[in-house]
Amino acid sequence: MAVPLLYTERMREAVVSARLALEHGDVPVAALVLDASGIPIGAGRNERELRQDPTAHAEILALRAAAEATGDWHLTNTTLIVTLEPCPMCAGAILAARVPVVVFGAWDEKAGAAGSVYDLLRDRRLPHRVEVFAGVEAEACAQLLTDFFQSARAES
């Protein structure tokens, strides 16, 4: 299935936002929640180091912002754009919020839960399934992460 141009454009915005996570030493991952018209209603970037909060992943923060903006935790007419494949915790939150579409950039071969290690978002045993668009702007998303981890290894 072809990736809608809007998703590619919004992913490019998320990549720019992900770079801002570097300012406080966080892994450069960012997420946007779009309404049915494609307008961002929630945004987040990794802030685990900044907040000293293990749940402060980009997706969680974006989902919280979208729920606050809409006044409803049911995000049934939304799309989540994220620069890295969601982990199991984030996949659970996506399912709980009833997000119908997830678009991600880089694959996470160690902890991904949208098709690489696990596929929680499309698990038929669960009551909600998500349409997934994988690998959108994957090279740009992956390069951010590669540069971050290479730099972190060089410093240690």
Coordinates of N, CA and C in Angstrom, one line a residue:
M1 N 0.8 -1.2 0.0 CA 0.0 0.0 0.0 C 0.9 1.2 0.0
A2 N 0.6 2.2 -0.8 CA 1.4 3.4 -0.9 C 1.2 4.3 0.3
V3 N 2.2 4.9 0.7 CA 2.2 5.8 1.9 C 1.7 7.2 1.4
P4 N 0.6 7.7 2.1 CA 0.1 9.0 1.7 C 1.2 10.1 1.9
L5 N 1.3 11.0 1.0 CA 2.3 12.1 1.0 C 2.2 12.8 2.4
L6 N 1.1 13.0 2.9 CA 0.9 13.7 4.2 C 1.8 13.0 5.3
Y7 N 1.8 11.7 5.3 CA 2.5 11.0 6.3 C 4.0 11.3 6.2
T8 N 4.5 11.3 4.9 CA 5.9 11.6 4.7 C 6.3 13.0 5.1
E9 N 5.4 13.9 4.8 CA 5.7 15.3 5.2 C 5.7 15.5 6.7
R10 N 4.7 14.8 7.4 CA 4.7 14.9 8.8 C 5.8 14.2 9.5
M11 N 6.3 13.1 8.8 CA 7.5 12.4 9.4 C 8.7 13.3 9.3
R12 N 8.8 14.1 8.3 CA 10.0 15.0 8.2 C 9.9 16.0 9.3
E13 N 8.7 16.5 9.7 CA 8.6 17.4 10.8 C 9.0 16.7 12.1
A14 N 8.6 15.4 12.2 CA 9.0 14.7 13.4 C 10.5 14.5 13.5
V15 N 11.2 14.3 12.4 CA 12.6 14.2 12.4 C 13.3 15.5 13.0
V16 N 12.8 16.6 12.5 CA 13.3 17.9 13.0 C 13.1 18.0 14.5
S17 N 11.9 17.6 15.0 CA 11.6 17.6 16.4 C 12.5 16.6 17.2
A18 N 12.7 15.5 16.6 CA 13.5 14.5 17.3 C 14.9 15.0 17.6
R19 N 15.5 15.8 16.8 CA 16.8 16.4 17.0 C 16.8 17.2 18.3
L20 N 15.7 17.8 18.6 CA 15.6 18.6 19.9 C 15.8 17.8 21.1
A21 N 15.5 16.5 21.1 CA 15.7 15.7 22.2 C 17.2 15.6 22.6
L22 N 18.1 15.8 21.6 CA 19.5 15.7 21.8 C 20.0 16.8 22.8
E23 N 19.3 17.9 22.9 CA 19.6 19.0 23.8 C 19.7 18.6 25.2
H24 N 18.9 17.6 25.6 CA 18.9 17.2 27.0 C 19.3 15.7 27.1
G25 N 20.1 15.2 26.1 CA 20.7 13.9 26.2 C 19.8 12.7 26.0
D26 N 18.6 13.0 25.5 CA 17.7 11.9 25.2 C 17.8 11.3 23.9
V27 N 17.5 10.0 23.7 CA 17.5 9.4 22.4 C 16.6 10.2 21.5
P28 N 17.1 10.5 20.3 CA 16.3 11.4 19.4 C 15.1 10.7 18.7
V29 N 14.0 10.7 19.4 CA 12.8 10.1 18.9 C 11.7 11.1 19.1
A30 N 10.8 11.3 18.1 CA 9.7 12.2 18.2 C 8.4 11.6 17.6
A31 N 7.3 12.1 18.1 CA 6.0 11.6 17.6 C 5.0 12.8 17.5
L32 N 4.1 12.6 16.6 CA 3.0 13.5 16.4 C 1.7 12.7 16.3
V33 N 0.6 13.3 16.9 CA -0.7 12.7 16.7 C -1.5 13.7 15.8
L34 N -2.0 13.1 14.7 CA -2.8 13.9 13.7 C -4.3 13.6 13.9
D35 N -5.1 14.7 13.7 CA -6.5 14.5 13.7 C -6.9 13.9 12.3
A36 N -8.2 13.8 12.1 CA -8.7 13.2 10.9 C -8.4 14.0 9.6
S37 N -8.1 15.3 9.8 CA -7.7 16.2 8.7 C -6.2 16.3 8.5
G38 N -5.5 15.6 9.3 CA -4.0 15.6 9.2 C -3.3 16.7 10.0
I39 N -4.1 17.4 10.8 CA -3.5 18.5 11.6 C -3.0 17.9 12.9
P40 N -1.8 18.3 13.3 CA -1.2 17.8 14.6 C -2.0 18.3 15.8
I41 N -2.4 17.4 16.7 CA -3.1 17.7 17.9 C -2.4 17.3 19.1
G42 N -1.2 16.7 18.9 CA -0.4 16.2 20.1 C 1.0 16.0 19.5
A43 N 2.0 16.3 20.3 CA 3.4 16.1 19.9 C 4.2 15.7 21.1
G44 N 5.3 15.0 20.9 CA 6.2 14.7 22.0 C 7.5 14.2 21.5
R45 N 8.5 14.3 22.3 CA 9.8 13.7 21.9 C 10.3 13.1 23.2
N46 N 11.2 12.1 23.1 CA 11.8 11.5 24.2 C 12.2 12.5 25.3
E47 N 11.8 12.2 26.5 CA 12.2 13.1 27.6 C 12.5 12.3 28.9
R48 N 13.0 11.1 28.7 CA 13.3 10.2 29.9 C 14.4 10.8 30.7
E49 N 15.4 11.3 30.0 CA 16.5 11.9 30.8 C 16.1 13.2 31.4
L50 N 15.4 14.0 30.6 CA 15.0 15.4 31.0 C 14.1 15.3 32.3
R51 N 13.1 14.3 32.2 CA 12.2 14.2 33.3 C 12.6 13.2 34.4
Q52 N 13.6 12.4 34.1 CA 13.9 11.2 34.9 C 12.7 10.3 35.1
D53 N 12.0 10.1 34.0 CA 10.8 9.3 33.9 C 10.9 8.2 32.9
P54 N 10.9 6.9 33.3 CA 11.0 5.9 32.3 C 9.9 5.8 31.3
T55 N 8.7 6.4 31.6 CA 7.6 6.3 30.6 C 7.6 7.5 29.7
A56 N 8.5 8.4 29.8 CA 8.5 9.7 29.0 C 9.0 9.4 27.5
H57 N 8.4 8.4 26.9 CA 8.7 8.2 25.5 C 7.9 9.1 24.6
A58 N 8.4 9.4 23.4 CA 7.8 10.3 22.5 C 6.3 10.0 22.3
E59 N 6.0 8.7 22.1 CA 4.6 8.3 21.8 C 3.7 8.6 23.0
I60 N 4.2 8.3 24.2 CA 3.3 8.5 25.4 C 3.0 10.0 25.5
L61 N 4.0 10.8 25.4 CA 3.8 12.2 25.6 C 2.9 12.8 24.5
A62 N 3.0 12.3 23.3 CA 2.2 12.8 22.2 C 0.7 12.3 22.4
L63 N 0.5 11.1 22.9 CA -0.8 10.6 23.1 C -1.5 11.4 24.3
R64 N -0.7 11.7 25.3 CA -1.2 12.5 26.4 C -1.6 13.9 26.0
A65 N -0.8 14.5 25.1 CA -1.1 15.8 24.6 C -2.4 15.8 23.7
A66 N -2.5 14.8 22.9 CA -3.7 14.7 22.1 C -4.9 14.4 22.9
A67 N -4.9 13.6 23.9 CA -6.0 13.4 24.8 C -6.4 14.6 25.5
E68 N -5.4 15.4 25.9 CA -5.7 16.7 26.6 C -6.4 17.7 25.6
A69 N -5.8 17.7 24.4 CA -6.3 18.7 23.4 C -7.8 18.3 23.0
T70 N -8.1 17.1 22.9 CA -9.4 16.7 22.5 C -10.4 16.5 23.7
G71 N -9.9 16.4 24.9 CA -10.7 16.1 26.0 C -11.2 14.7 26.1
D72 N -10.5 13.8 25.4 CA -11.0 12.4 25.3 C -9.8 11.5 25.1
W73 N -9.7 10.4 25.9 CA -8.6 9.5 25.7 C -8.8 8.5 24.6
H74 N -10.0 8.5 24.0 CA -10.3 7.7 22.9 C -9.8 8.5 21.6
L75 N -8.7 8.1 21.1 CA -8.2 8.8 19.9 C -8.5 8.0 18.6
T76 N -9.8 7.7 18.5 CA -10.2 6.8 17.4 C -10.1 7.4 16.0
N77 N -10.0 8.7 15.8 CA -9.9 9.3 14.5 C -8.6 9.9 14.3
T78 N -7.5 9.3 14.7 CA -6.2 9.9 14.7 C -5.2 9.0 14.0
T79 N -4.0 9.6 13.7 CA -2.9 8.9 13.2 C -1.7 9.3 14.0
L80 N -0.9 8.3 14.4 CA 0.3 8.5 15.2 C 1.5 8.4 14.2
I81 N 2.3 9.4 14.2 CA 3.5 9.4 13.4 C 4.7 9.4 14.4
V82 N 5.6 8.5 14.2 CA 6.8 8.4 15.2 C 8.0 7.9 14.4
T83 N 9.1 8.5 14.8 CA 10.4 8.3 14.1 C 11.0 6.9 14.3
L84 N 10.6 6.2 15.4 CA 11.1 4.9 15.7 C 9.9 3.9 15.9
E85 N 10.1 2.7 15.5 CA 9.0 1.7 15.7 C 8.7 1.7 17.2
P86 N 7.4 1.7 17.6 CA 7.0 1.7 19.0 C 7.5 0.5 19.7
C87 N 7.9 0.7 21.0 CA 8.3 -0.4 21.9 C 7.0 -1.1 22.5
P88 N 7.1 -2.2 23.2 CA 5.9 -2.8 23.8 C 5.0 -1.8 24.7
M89 N 5.7 -1.0 25.5 CA 5.0 -0.1 26.3 C 4.1 0.9 25.5
C90 N 4.8 1.5 24.5 CA 4.1 2.4 23.6 C 3.0 1.8 22.8
A91 N 3.3 0.6 22.3 CA 2.3 -0.2 21.6 C 1.0 -0.4 22.4
G92 N 1.2 -0.7 23.7 CA 0.1 -0.9 24.6 C -0.7 0.4 24.8
A93 N 0.0 1.5 24.9 CA -0.7 2.8 25.0 C -1.4 3.1 23.7
I94 N -0.9 2.8 22.6 CA -1.5 3.1 21.3 C -2.8 2.3 21.2
L95 N -2.7 1.0 21.6 CA -3.9 0.1 21.6 C -4.9 0.6 22.6
A96 N -4.5 1.0 23.8 CA -5.5 1.5 24.8 C -6.2 2.8 24.3
A97 N -5.5 3.6 23.6 CA -6.1 4.9 23.1 C -6.9 4.7 21.8
R98 N -6.9 3.5 21.3 CA -7.7 3.1 20.1 C -7.2 3.9 18.9
V99 N -5.9 4.2 18.8 CA -5.4 4.8 17.6 C -5.5 3.9 16.4
P100 N -6.1 4.2 15.3 CA -6.3 3.3 14.2 C -5.1 3.2 13.2
V101 N -4.2 4.2 13.2 CA -3.1 4.2 12.2 C -1.9 4.6 12.9
V102 N -0.8 3.9 12.6 CA 0.5 4.2 13.1 C 1.5 4.3 11.9
V103 N 2.3 5.3 11.8 CA 3.3 5.5 10.8 C 4.6 5.6 11.5
F104 N 5.6 4.8 11.2 CA 6.9 4.9 11.8 C 8.0 4.9 10.8
G105 N 9.1 5.5 11.3 CA 10.3 5.6 10.4 C 11.2 4.4 10.5
A106 N 12.1 4.4 11.5 CA 13.2 3.4 11.7 C 12.6 2.2 12.4
W107 N 13.1 1.0 12.0 CA 12.8 -0.2 12.7 C 13.6 -0.3 13.9
D108 N 13.0 -0.9 15.0 CA 13.7 -1.2 16.2 C 13.9 -2.7 16.3
E109 N 15.1 -3.2 15.9 CA 15.3 -4.6 15.9 C 15.6 -5.2 17.2
K110 N 15.6 -4.4 18.3 CA 15.8 -4.9 19.6 C 14.6 -4.9 20.5
A111 N 13.7 -3.9 20.2 CA 12.5 -3.9 21.1 C 11.2 -3.4 20.3
G112 N 11.2 -3.5 19.0 CA 10.1 -3.0 18.3 C 8.9 -3.9 18.5
A113 N 7.7 -3.3 18.5 CA 6.4 -4.0 18.8 C 5.4 -3.7 17.7
A114 N 5.9 -3.4 16.5 CA 5.0 -3.1 15.4 C 5.4 -3.9 14.1
G115 N 6.1 -5.0 14.4 CA 6.4 -5.9 13.3 C 7.8 -6.5 13.3
S116 N 8.8 -5.9 14.0 CA 10.1 -6.4 14.0 C 10.3 -7.6 15.0
V117 N 10.3 -7.2 16.3 CA 10.5 -8.2 17.3 C 9.1 -8.8 17.7
Y118 N 8.2 -7.9 17.9 CA 6.8 -8.3 18.3 C 5.9 -7.6 17.3
D119 N 4.6 -8.0 17.2 CA 3.7 -7.2 16.4 C 2.4 -7.0 17.2
L120 N 2.5 -6.3 18.3 CA 1.4 -6.1 19.2 C 0.3 -5.3 18.5
L121 N 0.7 -4.4 17.7 CA -0.3 -3.5 17.0 C -1.3 -4.3 16.1
R122 N -0.9 -5.4 15.6 CA -1.7 -6.2 14.7 C -2.0 -7.6 15.2
D123 N -1.9 -7.8 16.5 CA -2.1 -9.1 17.1 C -3.6 -9.4 17.1
R124 N -4.0 -10.4 16.4 CA -5.4 -10.7 16.3 C -6.0 -11.2 17.6
R125 N -5.2 -11.5 18.6 CA -5.8 -12.0 19.9 C -6.2 -10.8 20.7
L126 N -5.9 -9.6 20.3 CA -6.2 -8.4 21.0 C -7.5 -7.7 20.4
P127 N -8.2 -7.0 21.2 CA -9.5 -6.4 20.7 C -9.4 -5.3 19.7
H128 N -8.2 -4.7 19.6 CA -8.0 -3.6 18.7 C -6.8 -3.8 17.8
R129 N -6.9 -3.6 16.6 CA -5.7 -3.7 15.7 C -5.5 -2.4 14.9
V130 N -4.3 -2.2 14.5 CA -3.8 -0.9 14.0 C -3.3 -1.1 12.6
E131 N -3.6 -0.2 11.7 CA -3.0 -0.2 10.3 C -1.6 0.4 10.5
V132 N -0.6 -0.2 10.0 CA 0.8 0.2 10.2 C 1.4 0.5 8.9
F133 N 2.1 1.7 8.8 CA 2.9 2.1 7.7 C 4.3 2.2 8.2
A134 N 5.2 1.3 7.8 CA 6.5 1.2 8.3 C 7.6 1.7 7.3
G135 N 8.6 2.2 7.9 CA 9.8 2.6 7.1 C 9.6 3.9 6.4
V136 N 8.8 4.8 6.8 CA 8.6 6.1 6.2 C 9.7 7.0 6.6
E137 N 10.5 7.5 5.6 CA 11.7 8.3 5.9 C 12.6 7.5 6.8
A138 N 12.7 6.2 6.6 CA 13.5 5.3 7.5 C 15.0 5.7 7.5
E139 N 15.6 6.1 6.4 CA 17.0 6.4 6.4 C 17.3 7.6 7.3
A140 N 16.5 8.7 7.2 CA 16.7 9.9 8.0 C 16.5 9.6 9.5
C141 N 15.5 8.8 9.8 CA 15.2 8.4 11.2 C 16.3 7.6 11.8
A142 N 16.7 6.6 11.0 CA 17.7 5.7 11.5 C 19.1 6.4 11.7
Q143 N 19.4 7.3 10.8 CA 20.7 8.1 10.9 C 20.8 8.9 12.2
L144 N 19.7 9.5 12.6 CA 19.6 10.2 13.9 C 20.0 9.3 15.0
L145 N 19.5 8.1 15.0 CA 19.7 7.1 16.1 C 21.2 6.6 16.0
T146 N 21.6 6.3 14.8 CA 23.0 5.8 14.6 C 24.0 6.8 15.1
D147 N 23.8 8.1 14.7 CA 24.7 9.2 15.2 C 24.7 9.3 16.7
F148 N 23.5 9.3 17.3 CA 23.4 9.4 18.7 C 24.1 8.3 19.5
F149 N 23.9 7.1 19.1 CA 24.5 6.0 19.8 C 26.0 5.9 19.5
Q150 N 26.5 6.2 18.3 CA 27.9 6.3 18.1 C 28.6 7.3 18.9
S151 N 28.0 8.5 19.1 CA 28.5 9.5 19.9 C 28.5 9.1 21.4
A152 N 27.5 8.5 21.8 CA 27.4 8.0 23.2 C 28.5 7.0 23.5
R153 N 28.7 6.1 22.6 CA 29.8 5.1 22.7 C 31.2 5.7 22.8
A154 N 31.4 6.7 21.9 CA 32.7 7.4 21.9 C 33.0 8.2 23.2
E155 N 31.9 8.7 23.8 CA 32.1 9.5 25.0 C 32.4 8.5 26.2
S156 N 31.9 7.3 26.2 CA 32.1 6.4 27.3 C 33.3 5.6 27.2

